[in-house]
Amino acid sequence: VLKDGAWLVPVSHWAEKTALVYVSTDQGQNWSVRGSVQFPDWEFDEHMLIELRDGRLWMLARTKGNPHECFSSDGGRTWTEPKQARIQNINARFFLRRLASGRLLLVKNGPTNQRLDKRSHMSAFLSDDDGETWKGGLVLDERSAVSYPDGFEAPNGLIHILYDWNRH
């Protein structure tokens, strides 16, 4: 939910290899496409959206290589040219969310500056500066075959993270 009250949802159109941004301005009653991005080196973009403190939107997406990122200054209607993000990750989904504290939470396989060879070491990181730097590296699960993290923050502040293991 953006500061102006609009709801944004990332939706992947895999047949067209396009990362879409859907918007609702009536609390989910109606939805429409607001903008889209096509990422280079595409493979299952599984993008995430964050509204930065300066009002821009940050889209981070999975690619065959390291994740790519782009930014929007008009609420998601248009986006900058995608570029490789500073965050490295194996070709796998990650999770990105703003917490009630204002910090960003990132959950991914391994350190933020390392692309692992396999889906292992599911780890959590915090950022106080809108993703410029990351702290922590709390290893949630060091086993192989851990992937697809997601989560939420409960009203009492407890952070719940889920992911799958050995999905096949």
Tab-separated table of C-alpha atoms in Angstrom:
chain	number	residue	atom	x	y	z
A	1	VAL	CA	0.000	0.000	0.000
A	2	LEU	CA	1.508	3.292	-1.109
A	3	LYS	CA	1.484	6.513	0.922
A	4	ASP	CA	-1.314	7.830	-1.340
A	5	GLY	CA	-3.483	4.788	-0.473
A	6	ALA	CA	-3.108	2.941	-3.793
A	7	TRP	CA	-2.590	-0.788	-3.597
A	8	LEU	CA	0.080	-2.259	-5.905
A	9	VAL	CA	0.550	-5.925	-6.733
A	10	PRO	CA	3.371	-7.448	-8.801
A	11	VAL	CA	2.009	-9.873	-11.422
A	12	SER	CA	4.167	-11.869	-13.846
A	13	HIS	CA	2.970	-12.513	-17.399
A	14	TRP	CA	5.349	-15.318	-18.226
A	15	ALA	CA	4.052	-15.895	-21.774
A	16	GLU	CA	5.105	-12.313	-22.586
A	17	LYS	CA	8.116	-12.324	-20.230
A	18	THR	CA	6.776	-9.174	-18.599
A	19	ALA	CA	6.723	-7.965	-14.992
A	20	LEU	CA	3.413	-6.134	-14.543
A	21	VAL	CA	2.301	-3.751	-11.816
A	22	TYR	CA	-1.428	-3.854	-11.067
A	23	VAL	CA	-3.080	-1.047	-9.079
A	24	SER	CA	-6.288	-0.645	-7.115
A	25	THR	CA	-7.372	2.778	-5.908
A	26	ASP	CA	-10.562	1.469	-4.261
A	27	GLN	CA	-9.094	-0.975	-1.723
A	28	GLY	CA	-9.125	-3.988	-4.014
A	29	GLN	CA	-12.563	-3.648	-5.573
A	30	ASN	CA	-11.110	-3.008	-9.050
A	31	TRP	CA	-7.686	-3.640	-10.516
A	32	SER	CA	-5.910	-2.405	-13.636
A	33	VAL	CA	-2.427	-2.563	-15.115
A	34	ARG	CA	-0.464	0.540	-14.145
A	35	GLY	CA	2.911	-0.275	-15.699
A	36	SER	CA	5.272	-3.014	-16.802
A	37	VAL	CA	8.936	-3.913	-17.255
A	38	GLN	CA	10.738	-6.487	-19.356
A	39	PHE	CA	13.931	-7.621	-17.671
A	40	PRO	CA	17.030	-8.761	-19.574
A	41	ASP	CA	18.197	-12.338	-19.093
A	42	TRP	CA	14.572	-13.152	-18.206
A	43	GLU	CA	13.532	-16.271	-16.372
A	44	PHE	CA	10.553	-16.160	-14.014
A	45	ASP	CA	10.911	-12.515	-12.920
A	46	GLU	CA	8.995	-12.990	-9.617
A	47	HIS	CA	9.442	-9.301	-8.915
A	48	MET	CA	8.880	-7.453	-5.644
A	49	LEU	CA	7.934	-3.777	-5.142
A	50	ILE	CA	8.881	-1.372	-2.357
A	51	GLU	CA	7.990	2.290	-1.938
A	52	LEU	CA	11.171	4.090	-0.918
A	53	ARG	CA	11.174	6.924	1.606
A	54	ASP	CA	11.761	9.462	-1.189
A	55	GLY	CA	8.513	8.341	-2.887
A	56	ARG	CA	10.101	6.346	-5.710
A	57	LEU	CA	9.180	2.714	-6.252
A	58	TRP	CA	11.923	0.089	-6.352
A	59	MET	CA	11.306	-3.099	-8.330
A	60	LEU	CA	13.694	-5.988	-7.778
A	61	ALA	CA	13.368	-9.079	-10.002
A	62	ARG	CA	14.846	-12.518	-10.415
A	63	THR	CA	16.725	-13.211	-13.669
A	64	LYS	CA	18.936	-16.043	-14.953
A	65	GLY	CA	21.908	-14.035	-13.703
A	66	ASN	CA	21.878	-11.869	-10.613
A	67	PRO	CA	18.691	-9.930	-9.757
A	68	HIS	CA	17.943	-6.766	-11.715
A	69	GLU	CA	16.321	-3.578	-10.456
A	70	CYS	CA	14.531	-0.533	-11.792
A	71	PHE	CA	12.792	2.508	-10.317
A	72	SER	CA	9.624	4.499	-10.902
A	73	SER	CA	9.035	8.121	-9.953
A	74	ASP	CA	5.404	8.203	-11.082
A	75	GLY	CA	3.726	5.538	-8.955
A	76	GLY	CA	4.652	2.617	-11.201
A	77	ARG	CA	3.455	3.915	-14.559
A	78	THR	CA	6.940	4.139	-16.093
A	79	TRP	CA	10.210	2.541	-15.038
A	80	THR	CA	13.910	3.166	-15.522
A	81	GLU	CA	15.901	0.798	-17.700
A	82	PRO	CA	16.553	-2.382	-15.649
A	83	LYS	CA	20.118	-2.803	-14.448
A	84	GLN	CA	21.852	-5.510	-12.454
A	85	ALA	CA	21.175	-4.968	-8.756
A	86	ARG	CA	23.897	-4.797	-6.125
A	87	ILE	CA	22.163	-7.692	-4.377
A	88	GLN	CA	23.405	-11.012	-5.724
A	89	ASN	CA	21.376	-14.198	-5.664
A	90	ILE	CA	21.190	-17.586	-7.296
A	91	ASN	CA	18.441	-17.876	-9.917
A	92	ALA	CA	15.722	-18.134	-7.269
A	93	ARG	CA	12.913	-16.131	-5.701
A	94	PHE	CA	13.686	-13.793	-2.805
A	95	PHE	CA	11.451	-11.864	-0.399
A	96	LEU	CA	11.506	-8.101	0.194
A	97	ARG	CA	9.210	-6.177	2.579
A	98	ARG	CA	9.088	-2.934	4.532
A	99	LEU	CA	8.569	-3.564	8.241
A	100	ALA	CA	6.534	-1.405	10.624
A	101	SER	CA	9.850	-0.074	11.980
A	102	GLY	CA	10.590	1.406	8.548
A	103	ARG	CA	13.432	-1.024	7.917
A	104	LEU	CA	13.519	-3.255	4.851
A	105	LEU	CA	13.651	-7.016	5.312
A	106	LEU	CA	15.289	-9.150	2.633
A	107	VAL	CA	15.258	-12.964	2.724
A	108	LYS	CA	17.328	-14.821	0.133
A	109	ASN	CA	19.807	-17.647	-0.386
A	110	GLY	CA	23.188	-16.700	1.084
A	111	PRO	CA	24.890	-13.324	1.674
A	112	THR	CA	23.693	-10.206	-0.179
A	113	ASN	CA	27.024	-9.934	-2.004
A	114	GLN	CA	27.316	-13.566	-3.054
A	115	ARG	CA	25.647	-15.752	-5.675
A	116	LEU	CA	25.629	-19.292	-4.305
A	117	ASP	CA	25.946	-22.379	-6.511
A	118	LYS	CA	22.797	-23.939	-5.072
A	119	ARG	CA	19.681	-22.966	-3.158
A	120	SER	CA	20.960	-23.173	0.395
A	121	HIS	CA	21.579	-20.948	3.415
A	122	MET	CA	18.231	-19.133	3.499
A	123	SER	CA	19.174	-15.889	5.279
A	124	ALA	CA	17.508	-12.684	6.498
A	125	PHE	CA	18.921	-9.154	6.270
A	126	LEU	CA	17.783	-5.700	7.425
A	127	SER	CA	18.366	-2.302	5.849
A	128	ASP	CA	17.972	1.061	7.582
A	129	ASP	CA	18.713	3.026	4.386
A	130	ASP	CA	16.222	1.724	1.805
A	131	GLY	CA	18.452	-1.076	0.544
A	132	GLU	CA	21.697	0.856	0.142
A	133	THR	CA	23.333	-1.346	2.786
A	134	TRP	CA	22.270	-4.535	4.564
A	135	LYS	CA	22.928	-5.770	8.095
A	136	GLY	CA	22.620	-9.174	9.639
A	137	GLY	CA	22.734	-12.334	7.677
A	138	LEU	CA	20.688	-14.399	10.091
A	139	VAL	CA	20.829	-17.915	8.621
A	140	LEU	CA	17.318	-19.336	8.835
A	141	ASP	CA	18.147	-22.695	7.233
A	142	GLU	CA	21.532	-23.884	5.950
A	143	ARG	CA	20.248	-27.018	4.199
A	144	SER	CA	20.324	-27.469	0.429
A	145	ALA	CA	17.100	-27.121	-1.576
A	146	VAL	CA	15.605	-24.251	0.461
A	147	SER	CA	13.802	-21.712	-1.712
A	148	TYR	CA	10.809	-19.439	-2.310
A	149	PRO	CA	10.798	-17.373	0.892
A	150	ASP	CA	7.800	-15.249	1.855
A	151	GLY	CA	6.582	-13.714	5.060
A	152	PHE	CA	4.630	-11.140	6.988
A	153	GLU	CA	4.833	-9.055	10.122
A	154	ALA	CA	2.091	-9.724	12.675
A	155	PRO	CA	0.397	-6.814	14.489
A	156	ASN	CA	2.492	-7.629	17.575
A	157	GLY	CA	5.717	-7.178	15.548
A	158	LEU	CA	6.557	-10.868	15.245
A	159	ILE	CA	8.004	-11.619	11.811
A	160	HIS	CA	6.900	-14.879	10.214
A	161	ILE	CA	9.020	-16.316	7.383
A	162	LEU	CA	8.111	-19.375	5.381
A	163	TYR	CA	9.927	-21.117	2.530
A	164	ASP	CA	9.983	-24.515	0.953
A	165	TRP	CA	12.535	-27.264	1.255
A	166	ASN	CA	13.240	-30.094	-1.137
A	167	ARG	CA	10.241	-29.095	-3.258
A	168	HIS	CA	10.556	-32.011	-5.622
